Amino acid sequence: KMVSNTDMKDRILAFMKAEGLSSGILADKIKVQRSSISHILSERNKPSYDFILKFLEAFPNVNAEWFITGRGGMYKAPVQKDLFAHDTEHYKTEKVVVSTEKEQDMTEKKAEELQKEKIKASMPSEVTSGMTVKRKIKKIIVLYDNGVFEEYRIAD
């Protein structure tokens, strides 16, 4: 299906609303003439390739697939670059509610199975400097493709 100008216009409007931007401020941020935004929003013109590139460069947190095709979420999922980074402001720490009860039951059963199979049994021993060290799982994190995660802590 070819992307229509109306779809792109609607996504631009949705983004402007989410960010609290006027068309003039948006034009200034992406470094295009204000009339360009006006013409796109009035459906007089279709967004050019150059316009799309400038938009995505000005707003790197916008999901390009969403902006171009409408698929996915408006924003890119946050990426934690360092496993041990303490900057977790973008991540939810509470357990996420799955969309249906059946999916939630399946997720909980999978977590219980993991706990029973993997957690009660200690990890394989490892030899370090001639010493045998036992390791046990303390936490399991399930990451979803939308940037949300569930965290399961193991009671000692």
PDB file of C-alpha atoms in Angstrom:
ATOM      1  CA  LYS A   1       0.000   0.000   0.000  1.00  0.00           C
ATOM      2  CA  MET A   2       1.364   3.381  -0.930  1.00  0.00           C
ATOM      3  CA  VAL A   3       1.545   5.882   1.906  1.00  0.00           C
ATOM      4  CA  SER A   4      -0.895   8.674   1.321  1.00  0.00           C
ATOM      5  CA  ASN A   5      -0.250  12.315   2.055  1.00  0.00           C
ATOM      6  CA  THR A   6      -3.169  12.276   4.523  1.00  0.00           C
ATOM      7  CA  ASP A   7      -1.529   9.528   6.592  1.00  0.00           C
ATOM      8  CA  MET A   8       1.735  11.473   6.746  1.00  0.00           C
ATOM      9  CA  LYS A   9      -0.156  14.658   7.597  1.00  0.00           C
ATOM     10  CA  ASP A  10      -1.936  12.858  10.441  1.00  0.00           C
ATOM     11  CA  ARG A  11       1.360  11.554  11.830  1.00  0.00           C
ATOM     12  CA  ILE A  12       2.938  15.002  11.650  1.00  0.00           C
ATOM     13  CA  LEU A  13      -0.080  16.453  13.469  1.00  0.00           C
ATOM     14  CA  ALA A  14       0.064  13.666  16.084  1.00  0.00           C
ATOM     15  CA  PHE A  15       3.776  14.342  16.626  1.00  0.00           C
ATOM     16  CA  MET A  16       3.211  18.099  16.905  1.00  0.00           C
ATOM     17  CA  LYS A  17       0.504  17.505  19.498  1.00  0.00           C
ATOM     18  CA  ALA A  18       2.638  15.026  21.468  1.00  0.00           C
ATOM     19  CA  GLU A  19       5.570  17.447  21.504  1.00  0.00           C
ATOM     20  CA  GLY A  20       3.478  20.603  21.962  1.00  0.00           C
ATOM     21  CA  LEU A  21       4.857  22.175  18.770  1.00  0.00           C
ATOM     22  CA  SER A  22       3.256  24.714  16.470  1.00  0.00           C
ATOM     23  CA  SER A  23       3.817  24.353  12.736  1.00  0.00           C
ATOM     24  CA  GLY A  24       6.162  27.361  12.819  1.00  0.00           C
ATOM     25  CA  ILE A  25       8.321  25.924  15.593  1.00  0.00           C
ATOM     26  CA  LEU A  26       8.378  22.545  13.827  1.00  0.00           C
ATOM     27  CA  ALA A  27       9.535  24.233  10.609  1.00  0.00           C
ATOM     28  CA  ASP A  28      12.283  26.054  12.506  1.00  0.00           C
ATOM     29  CA  LYS A  29      13.468  22.876  14.231  1.00  0.00           C
ATOM     30  CA  ILE A  30      13.725  20.879  11.001  1.00  0.00           C
ATOM     31  CA  LYS A  31      15.095  23.880   9.102  1.00  0.00           C
ATOM     32  CA  VAL A  32      12.457  24.135   6.374  1.00  0.00           C
ATOM     33  CA  GLN A  33      10.334  27.063   5.310  1.00  0.00           C
ATOM     34  CA  ARG A  34       7.168  27.495   7.349  1.00  0.00           C
ATOM     35  CA  SER A  35       5.154  27.343   4.135  1.00  0.00           C
ATOM     36  CA  SER A  36       6.470  23.790   3.572  1.00  0.00           C
ATOM     37  CA  ILE A  37       4.749  22.619   6.756  1.00  0.00           C
ATOM     38  CA  SER A  38       1.615  24.560   5.871  1.00  0.00           C
ATOM     39  CA  HIS A  39       1.464  22.988   2.397  1.00  0.00           C
ATOM     40  CA  ILE A  40       1.933  19.473   3.762  1.00  0.00           C
ATOM     41  CA  LEU A  41      -0.693  19.937   6.473  1.00  0.00           C
ATOM     42  CA  SER A  42      -3.176  21.373   3.959  1.00  0.00           C
ATOM     43  CA  GLU A  43      -2.367  18.424   1.654  1.00  0.00           C
ATOM     44  CA  ARG A  44      -1.322  20.795  -1.104  1.00  0.00           C
ATOM     45  CA  ASN A  45       2.093  19.094  -1.253  1.00  0.00           C
ATOM     46  CA  LYS A  46       3.398  15.684  -0.262  1.00  0.00           C
ATOM     47  CA  PRO A  47       6.410  15.538   2.048  1.00  0.00           C
ATOM     48  CA  SER A  48       9.604  15.291   0.004  1.00  0.00           C
ATOM     49  CA  TYR A  49      12.418  12.859   0.682  1.00  0.00           C
ATOM     50  CA  ASP A  50      14.487  15.837   1.842  1.00  0.00           C
ATOM     51  CA  PHE A  51      11.712  16.884   4.252  1.00  0.00           C
ATOM     52  CA  ILE A  52      11.497  13.364   5.729  1.00  0.00           C
ATOM     53  CA  LEU A  53      15.274  13.204   6.195  1.00  0.00           C
ATOM     54  CA  LYS A  54      15.395  16.620   7.859  1.00  0.00           C
ATOM     55  CA  PHE A  55      12.513  15.671  10.149  1.00  0.00           C
ATOM     56  CA  LEU A  56      14.141  12.402  11.232  1.00  0.00           C
ATOM     57  CA  GLU A  57      17.524  14.109  11.740  1.00  0.00           C
ATOM     58  CA  ALA A  58      15.931  16.841  13.866  1.00  0.00           C
ATOM     59  CA  PHE A  59      14.017  14.282  15.951  1.00  0.00           C
ATOM     60  CA  PRO A  60      16.239  11.188  16.270  1.00  0.00           C
ATOM     61  CA  ASN A  61      13.945   9.680  18.917  1.00  0.00           C
ATOM     62  CA  VAL A  62      11.102   9.364  16.366  1.00  0.00           C
ATOM     63  CA  ASN A  63      10.605   5.878  14.952  1.00  0.00           C
ATOM     64  CA  ALA A  64      11.296   6.281  11.203  1.00  0.00           C
ATOM     65  CA  GLU A  65       9.079   3.311  10.320  1.00  0.00           C
ATOM     66  CA  TRP A  66       6.161   4.912  12.151  1.00  0.00           C
ATOM     67  CA  PHE A  67       6.801   8.296  10.551  1.00  0.00           C
ATOM     68  CA  ILE A  68       7.001   6.903   7.007  1.00  0.00           C
ATOM     69  CA  THR A  69       4.537   3.984   7.089  1.00  0.00           C
ATOM     70  CA  GLY A  70       2.496   4.358  10.274  1.00  0.00           C
ATOM     71  CA  ARG A  71       3.677   0.979  11.620  1.00  0.00           C
ATOM     72  CA  GLY A  72       4.973   0.732  15.165  1.00  0.00           C
ATOM     73  CA  GLY A  73       5.090   3.364  17.868  1.00  0.00           C
ATOM     74  CA  MET A  74       5.809   7.066  17.459  1.00  0.00           C
ATOM     75  CA  TYR A  75       9.079   6.889  19.366  1.00  0.00           C
ATOM     76  CA  LYS A  76      12.006   4.503  19.224  1.00  0.00           C
ATOM     77  CA  ALA A  77      12.289   2.150  22.151  1.00  0.00           C
ATOM     78  CA  PRO A  78      14.958   3.304  24.612  1.00  0.00           C
ATOM     79  CA  VAL A  79      18.258   1.451  24.362  1.00  0.00           C
ATOM     80  CA  GLN A  80      20.408   0.793  27.389  1.00  0.00           C
ATOM     81  CA  LYS A  81      23.944   0.950  26.020  1.00  0.00           C
ATOM     82  CA  ASP A  82      25.668  -0.324  29.143  1.00  0.00           C
ATOM     83  CA  LEU A  83      24.306  -3.332  30.982  1.00  0.00           C
ATOM     84  CA  PHE A  84      25.501  -1.837  34.249  1.00  0.00           C
ATOM     85  CA  ALA A  85      24.374   1.726  33.585  1.00  0.00           C
ATOM     86  CA  HIS A  86      22.352   3.255  36.388  1.00  0.00           C
ATOM     87  CA  ASP A  87      20.319   5.573  34.131  1.00  0.00           C
ATOM     88  CA  THR A  88      16.985   3.774  34.177  1.00  0.00           C
ATOM     89  CA  GLU A  89      14.631   6.741  33.937  1.00  0.00           C
ATOM     90  CA  HIS A  90      13.225   5.487  30.602  1.00  0.00           C
ATOM     91  CA  TYR A  91      12.485   1.981  31.869  1.00  0.00           C
ATOM     92  CA  LYS A  92       9.422   0.856  33.740  1.00  0.00           C
ATOM     93  CA  THR A  93      10.271  -0.868  36.983  1.00  0.00           C
ATOM     94  CA  GLU A  94       6.844  -2.186  37.820  1.00  0.00           C
ATOM     95  CA  LYS A  95       5.483  -5.413  36.381  1.00  0.00           C
ATOM     96  CA  VAL A  96       3.818  -4.684  33.058  1.00  0.00           C
ATOM     97  CA  VAL A  97       0.231  -5.800  32.496  1.00  0.00           C
ATOM     98  CA  VAL A  98       0.082  -8.026  29.430  1.00  0.00           C
ATOM     99  CA  SER A  99      -2.761  -7.322  27.004  1.00  0.00           C
ATOM    100  CA  THR A 100      -4.872 -10.406  27.728  1.00  0.00           C
ATOM    101  CA  GLU A 101      -5.312 -12.609  30.775  1.00  0.00           C
ATOM    102  CA  LYS A 102      -4.336 -15.679  28.726  1.00  0.00           C
ATOM    103  CA  GLU A 103      -1.044 -14.055  27.680  1.00  0.00           C
ATOM    104  CA  GLN A 104      -0.443 -12.965  31.272  1.00  0.00           C
ATOM    105  CA  ASP A 105      -1.060 -16.508  32.544  1.00  0.00           C
ATOM    106  CA  MET A 106       1.329 -17.877  29.894  1.00  0.00           C
ATOM    107  CA  THR A 107       3.987 -15.311  30.832  1.00  0.00           C
ATOM    108  CA  GLU A 108       3.647 -16.112  34.525  1.00  0.00           C
ATOM    109  CA  LYS A 109       3.798 -19.869  33.835  1.00  0.00           C
ATOM    110  CA  LYS A 110       6.940 -19.424  31.746  1.00  0.00           C
ATOM    111  CA  ALA A 111       8.517 -17.392  34.551  1.00  0.00           C
ATOM    112  CA  GLU A 112       7.542 -20.057  37.098  1.00  0.00           C
ATOM    113  CA  GLU A 113       9.004 -22.782  34.874  1.00  0.00           C
ATOM    114  CA  LEU A 114      12.235 -20.802  34.557  1.00  0.00           C
ATOM    115  CA  GLN A 115      12.347 -20.361  38.299  1.00  0.00           C
ATOM    116  CA  LYS A 116      11.753 -24.065  38.937  1.00  0.00           C
ATOM    117  CA  GLU A 117      14.163 -25.349  36.280  1.00  0.00           C
ATOM    118  CA  LYS A 118      16.966 -22.801  36.368  1.00  0.00           C
ATOM    119  CA  ILE A 119      16.900 -20.975  39.661  1.00  0.00           C
ATOM    120  CA  LYS A 120      16.689 -23.814  42.166  1.00  0.00           C
ATOM    121  CA  ALA A 121      19.634 -25.499  40.496  1.00  0.00           C
ATOM    122  CA  SER A 122      22.789 -23.480  40.774  1.00  0.00           C
ATOM    123  CA  MET A 123      24.657 -22.473  37.650  1.00  0.00           C
ATOM    124  CA  PRO A 124      27.560 -24.668  36.521  1.00  0.00           C
ATOM    125  CA  SER A 125      30.621 -24.358  38.682  1.00  0.00           C
ATOM    126  CA  GLU A 126      33.430 -22.227  37.387  1.00  0.00           C
ATOM    127  CA  VAL A 127      37.090 -22.587  38.211  1.00  0.00           C
ATOM    128  CA  THR A 128      38.789 -19.284  39.000  1.00  0.00           C
ATOM    129  CA  SER A 129      42.378 -19.215  40.237  1.00  0.00           C
ATOM    130  CA  GLY A 130      42.068 -22.822  41.368  1.00  0.00           C
ATOM    131  CA  MET A 131      38.889 -22.121  43.380  1.00  0.00           C
ATOM    132  CA  THR A 132      35.463 -23.485  42.546  1.00  0.00           C
ATOM    133  CA  VAL A 133      32.811 -20.753  42.648  1.00  0.00           C
ATOM    134  CA  LYS A 134      29.094 -21.531  42.758  1.00  0.00           C
ATOM    135  CA  ARG A 135      26.865 -18.987  40.989  1.00  0.00           C
ATOM    136  CA  LYS A 136      23.119 -18.625  41.415  1.00  0.00           C
ATOM    137  CA  ILE A 137      20.653 -16.625  39.375  1.00  0.00           C
ATOM    138  CA  LYS A 138      19.385 -13.581  41.277  1.00  0.00           C
ATOM    139  CA  LYS A 139      17.256 -11.871  38.657  1.00  0.00           C
ATOM    140  CA  ILE A 140      15.681 -12.613  35.271  1.00  0.00           C
ATOM    141  CA  ILE A 141      14.738  -9.768  32.956  1.00  0.00           C
ATOM    142  CA  VAL A 142      12.416 -10.353  30.006  1.00  0.00           C
ATOM    143  CA  LEU A 143      12.824  -7.666  27.323  1.00  0.00           C
ATOM    144  CA  TYR A 144      10.026  -7.006  24.832  1.00  0.00           C
ATOM    145  CA  ASP A 145      10.422  -5.457  21.383  1.00  0.00           C
ATOM    146  CA  ASN A 146       8.473  -2.348  22.433  1.00  0.00           C
ATOM    147  CA  GLY A 147      11.097  -1.390  25.029  1.00  0.00           C
ATOM    148  CA  VAL A 148       9.129  -2.617  28.046  1.00  0.00           C
ATOM    149  CA  PHE A 149      10.513  -5.275  30.343  1.00  0.00           C
ATOM    150  CA  GLU A 150       9.475  -7.501  33.212  1.00  0.00           C
ATOM    151  CA  GLU A 151      11.796  -8.236  36.076  1.00  0.00           C
ATOM    152  CA  TYR A 152      11.677 -11.361  38.220  1.00  0.00           C
ATOM    153  CA  ARG A 153      13.773 -11.418  41.397  1.00  0.00           C
ATOM    154  CA  ILE A 154      14.736 -14.712  42.950  1.00  0.00           C
ATOM    155  CA  ALA A 155      14.176 -15.090  46.671  1.00  0.00           C
ATOM    156  CA  ASP A 156      17.215 -16.563  48.464  1.00  0.00           C
TER     157      ASP A 156
END
